[in-house]
Amino acid sequence: MNWISLTSAEQLELIKQKSQEQPQVIFKHSTRCSVSSMIKNRLDKGHQPEGTDFYFLDLIKYRDISKKISEDFNVYHESPQVMIIKNGESVYDESHSGIDLQDIEHNLVNF
């Protein structure tokens, strides 16, 4: 997986803009959570779908950005959590053991 570190609120605006052309994925990860680490390892072993950027947010280090994501995309905060952003909106979100790369790929195609 070729992660792009999400470290600033400005990047959220860029994600919204880019999502007008192609879906964007945000993965919110807690470095203190064993479930989050397990899910990240599972995603890292997968093949990244072409045409989509995958953003990684360390929500312990960047809590303010995590809060802004919840507000901007009207998605209840959970960790770990994955979201697909399309046309500036969250069109898919999943958390905990429900996060699966095949589901992400399926939803990327269907949106």
PDB file of C-alpha atoms in Angstrom:
ATOM      1  CA  MET A   1       0.000   0.000   0.000  1.00  0.00           C
ATOM      2  CA  ASN A   2       1.313   3.400  -0.952  1.00  0.00           C
ATOM      3  CA  TRP A   3       0.009   5.583   1.894  1.00  0.00           C
ATOM      4  CA  ILE A   4      -0.087   9.365   1.738  1.00  0.00           C
ATOM      5  CA  SER A   5       0.280  10.808   5.235  1.00  0.00           C
ATOM      6  CA  LEU A   6      -2.642  13.013   6.195  1.00  0.00           C
ATOM      7  CA  THR A   7      -1.193  15.680   8.472  1.00  0.00           C
ATOM      8  CA  SER A   8      -3.028  18.932   7.769  1.00  0.00           C
ATOM      9  CA  ALA A   9      -6.504  20.378   7.372  1.00  0.00           C
ATOM     10  CA  GLU A  10      -5.415  21.772   3.991  1.00  0.00           C
ATOM     11  CA  GLN A  11      -5.016  18.215   2.747  1.00  0.00           C
ATOM     12  CA  LEU A  12      -8.686  17.573   3.513  1.00  0.00           C
ATOM     13  CA  GLU A  13      -9.610  20.337   1.073  1.00  0.00           C
ATOM     14  CA  LEU A  14      -7.303  18.762  -1.517  1.00  0.00           C
ATOM     15  CA  ILE A  15      -8.936  15.374  -0.918  1.00  0.00           C
ATOM     16  CA  LYS A  16     -12.360  16.936  -1.501  1.00  0.00           C
ATOM     17  CA  GLN A  17     -11.143  18.543  -4.725  1.00  0.00           C
ATOM     18  CA  LYS A  18      -9.455  15.377  -5.991  1.00  0.00           C
ATOM     19  CA  SER A  19     -12.562  13.348  -5.159  1.00  0.00           C
ATOM     20  CA  GLN A  20     -14.409  15.238  -7.905  1.00  0.00           C
ATOM     21  CA  GLU A  21     -12.231  13.367 -10.431  1.00  0.00           C
ATOM     22  CA  GLN A  22     -11.502  10.080  -8.650  1.00  0.00           C
ATOM     23  CA  PRO A  23     -12.468   8.512  -5.316  1.00  0.00           C
ATOM     24  CA  GLN A  24     -10.125   9.098  -2.379  1.00  0.00           C
ATOM     25  CA  VAL A  25      -9.685   6.773   0.603  1.00  0.00           C
ATOM     26  CA  ILE A  26      -8.936   7.848   4.170  1.00  0.00           C
ATOM     27  CA  PHE A  27      -7.798   5.320   6.772  1.00  0.00           C
ATOM     28  CA  LYS A  28      -7.916   6.531  10.374  1.00  0.00           C
ATOM     29  CA  HIS A  29      -5.480   4.533  12.503  1.00  0.00           C
ATOM     30  CA  SER A  30      -4.840   4.488  16.234  1.00  0.00           C
ATOM     31  CA  THR A  31      -1.236   3.595  16.991  1.00  0.00           C
ATOM     32  CA  ARG A  32      -2.392   2.498  20.480  1.00  0.00           C
ATOM     33  CA  CYS A  33      -4.979  -0.019  19.314  1.00  0.00           C
ATOM     34  CA  SER A  34      -4.137  -3.636  18.485  1.00  0.00           C
ATOM     35  CA  VAL A  35      -7.225  -4.015  16.270  1.00  0.00           C
ATOM     36  CA  SER A  36      -6.194  -0.931  14.304  1.00  0.00           C
ATOM     37  CA  SER A  37      -2.679  -2.339  13.874  1.00  0.00           C
ATOM     38  CA  MET A  38      -4.080  -5.673  12.681  1.00  0.00           C
ATOM     39  CA  ILE A  39      -6.319  -3.946  10.113  1.00  0.00           C
ATOM     40  CA  LYS A  40      -3.471  -1.741   8.868  1.00  0.00           C
ATOM     41  CA  ASN A  41      -1.240  -4.808   8.436  1.00  0.00           C
ATOM     42  CA  ARG A  42      -4.004  -6.540   6.483  1.00  0.00           C
ATOM     43  CA  LEU A  43      -4.399  -3.499   4.205  1.00  0.00           C
ATOM     44  CA  ASP A  44      -0.621  -3.213   3.765  1.00  0.00           C
ATOM     45  CA  LYS A  45      -0.498  -6.783   2.451  1.00  0.00           C
ATOM     46  CA  GLY A  46      -3.123  -6.038  -0.191  1.00  0.00           C
ATOM     47  CA  HIS A  47      -2.764  -4.546  -3.640  1.00  0.00           C
ATOM     48  CA  GLN A  48      -3.757  -0.907  -3.872  1.00  0.00           C
ATOM     49  CA  PRO A  49      -6.474  -0.315  -6.465  1.00  0.00           C
ATOM     50  CA  GLU A  50      -5.326   1.892  -9.337  1.00  0.00           C
ATOM     51  CA  GLY A  51      -6.697   5.385  -9.745  1.00  0.00           C
ATOM     52  CA  THR A  52      -7.292   6.004  -6.056  1.00  0.00           C
ATOM     53  CA  ASP A  53      -5.168   7.763  -3.454  1.00  0.00           C
ATOM     54  CA  PHE A  54      -5.008   6.167  -0.013  1.00  0.00           C
ATOM     55  CA  TYR A  55      -4.491   8.573   2.891  1.00  0.00           C
ATOM     56  CA  PHE A  56      -3.280   7.481   6.309  1.00  0.00           C
ATOM     57  CA  LEU A  57      -4.173   9.463   9.429  1.00  0.00           C
ATOM     58  CA  ASP A  58      -2.403   8.806  12.736  1.00  0.00           C
ATOM     59  CA  LEU A  59      -5.339   9.945  14.819  1.00  0.00           C
ATOM     60  CA  ILE A  60      -3.361   9.954  18.073  1.00  0.00           C
ATOM     61  CA  LYS A  61      -0.908  12.462  16.642  1.00  0.00           C
ATOM     62  CA  TYR A  62      -3.498  14.432  14.640  1.00  0.00           C
ATOM     63  CA  ARG A  63      -6.672  14.365  16.753  1.00  0.00           C
ATOM     64  CA  ASP A  64      -7.757  17.762  15.431  1.00  0.00           C
ATOM     65  CA  ILE A  65      -7.757  16.452  11.860  1.00  0.00           C
ATOM     66  CA  SER A  66      -9.691  13.370  12.924  1.00  0.00           C
ATOM     67  CA  LYS A  67     -12.332  15.618  14.487  1.00  0.00           C
ATOM     68  CA  LYS A  68     -12.464  17.764  11.327  1.00  0.00           C
ATOM     69  CA  ILE A  69     -12.952  14.640   9.194  1.00  0.00           C
ATOM     70  CA  SER A  70     -15.954  13.673  11.313  1.00  0.00           C
ATOM     71  CA  GLU A  71     -17.398  17.167  10.993  1.00  0.00           C
ATOM     72  CA  ASP A  72     -16.649  17.708   7.295  1.00  0.00           C
ATOM     73  CA  PHE A  73     -17.920  14.318   6.140  1.00  0.00           C
ATOM     74  CA  ASN A  74     -20.654  13.864   8.763  1.00  0.00           C
ATOM     75  CA  VAL A  75     -19.283  10.478   9.823  1.00  0.00           C
ATOM     76  CA  TYR A  76     -19.265   9.278  13.415  1.00  0.00           C
ATOM     77  CA  HIS A  77     -15.669   8.887  14.667  1.00  0.00           C
ATOM     78  CA  GLU A  78     -14.421   5.337  15.096  1.00  0.00           C
ATOM     79  CA  SER A  79     -10.999   3.740  15.086  1.00  0.00           C
ATOM     80  CA  PRO A  80      -9.847   2.117  12.985  1.00  0.00           C
ATOM     81  CA  GLN A  81     -12.032   3.554  10.279  1.00  0.00           C
ATOM     82  CA  VAL A  82     -11.936   3.739   6.494  1.00  0.00           C
ATOM     83  CA  MET A  83     -13.884   6.141   4.300  1.00  0.00           C
ATOM     84  CA  ILE A  84     -14.307   6.585   0.574  1.00  0.00           C
ATOM     85  CA  ILE A  85     -14.658  10.224  -0.457  1.00  0.00           C
ATOM     86  CA  LYS A  86     -16.396  10.918  -3.777  1.00  0.00           C
ATOM     87  CA  ASN A  87     -17.562  14.338  -5.002  1.00  0.00           C
ATOM     88  CA  GLY A  88     -16.539  15.873  -1.691  1.00  0.00           C
ATOM     89  CA  GLU A  89     -18.658  13.520   0.426  1.00  0.00           C
ATOM     90  CA  SER A  90     -18.179  10.276   2.304  1.00  0.00           C
ATOM     91  CA  VAL A  91     -20.013   7.642   0.288  1.00  0.00           C
ATOM     92  CA  TYR A  92     -18.763   4.661   2.311  1.00  0.00           C
ATOM     93  CA  ASP A  93     -17.360   4.115   5.769  1.00  0.00           C
ATOM     94  CA  GLU A  94     -16.516   1.045   7.774  1.00  0.00           C
ATOM     95  CA  SER A  95     -14.751   0.409  11.040  1.00  0.00           C
ATOM     96  CA  HIS A  96     -12.986  -2.206  13.118  1.00  0.00           C
ATOM     97  CA  SER A  97     -12.985  -5.756  11.768  1.00  0.00           C
ATOM     98  CA  GLY A  98     -15.475  -4.741   9.058  1.00  0.00           C
ATOM     99  CA  ILE A  99     -12.623  -3.082   7.148  1.00  0.00           C
ATOM    100  CA  ASP A 100     -11.726  -5.249   4.177  1.00  0.00           C
ATOM    101  CA  LEU A 101      -9.772  -4.304   1.056  1.00  0.00           C
ATOM    102  CA  GLN A 102     -12.106  -6.292  -1.208  1.00  0.00           C
ATOM    103  CA  ASP A 103     -15.088  -4.346   0.164  1.00  0.00           C
ATOM    104  CA  ILE A 104     -13.205  -1.093  -0.380  1.00  0.00           C
ATOM    105  CA  GLU A 105     -12.442  -2.092  -3.979  1.00  0.00           C
ATOM    106  CA  HIS A 106     -16.055  -3.144  -4.568  1.00  0.00           C
ATOM    107  CA  ASN A 107     -17.323   0.205  -3.269  1.00  0.00           C
ATOM    108  CA  LEU A 108     -14.748   2.165  -5.276  1.00  0.00           C
ATOM    109  CA  VAL A 109     -16.144   0.597  -8.455  1.00  0.00           C
ATOM    110  CA  ASN A 110     -19.774   1.111  -7.485  1.00  0.00           C
ATOM    111  CA  PHE A 111     -19.470   4.807  -6.669  1.00  0.00           C
TER     112      PHE A 111
END
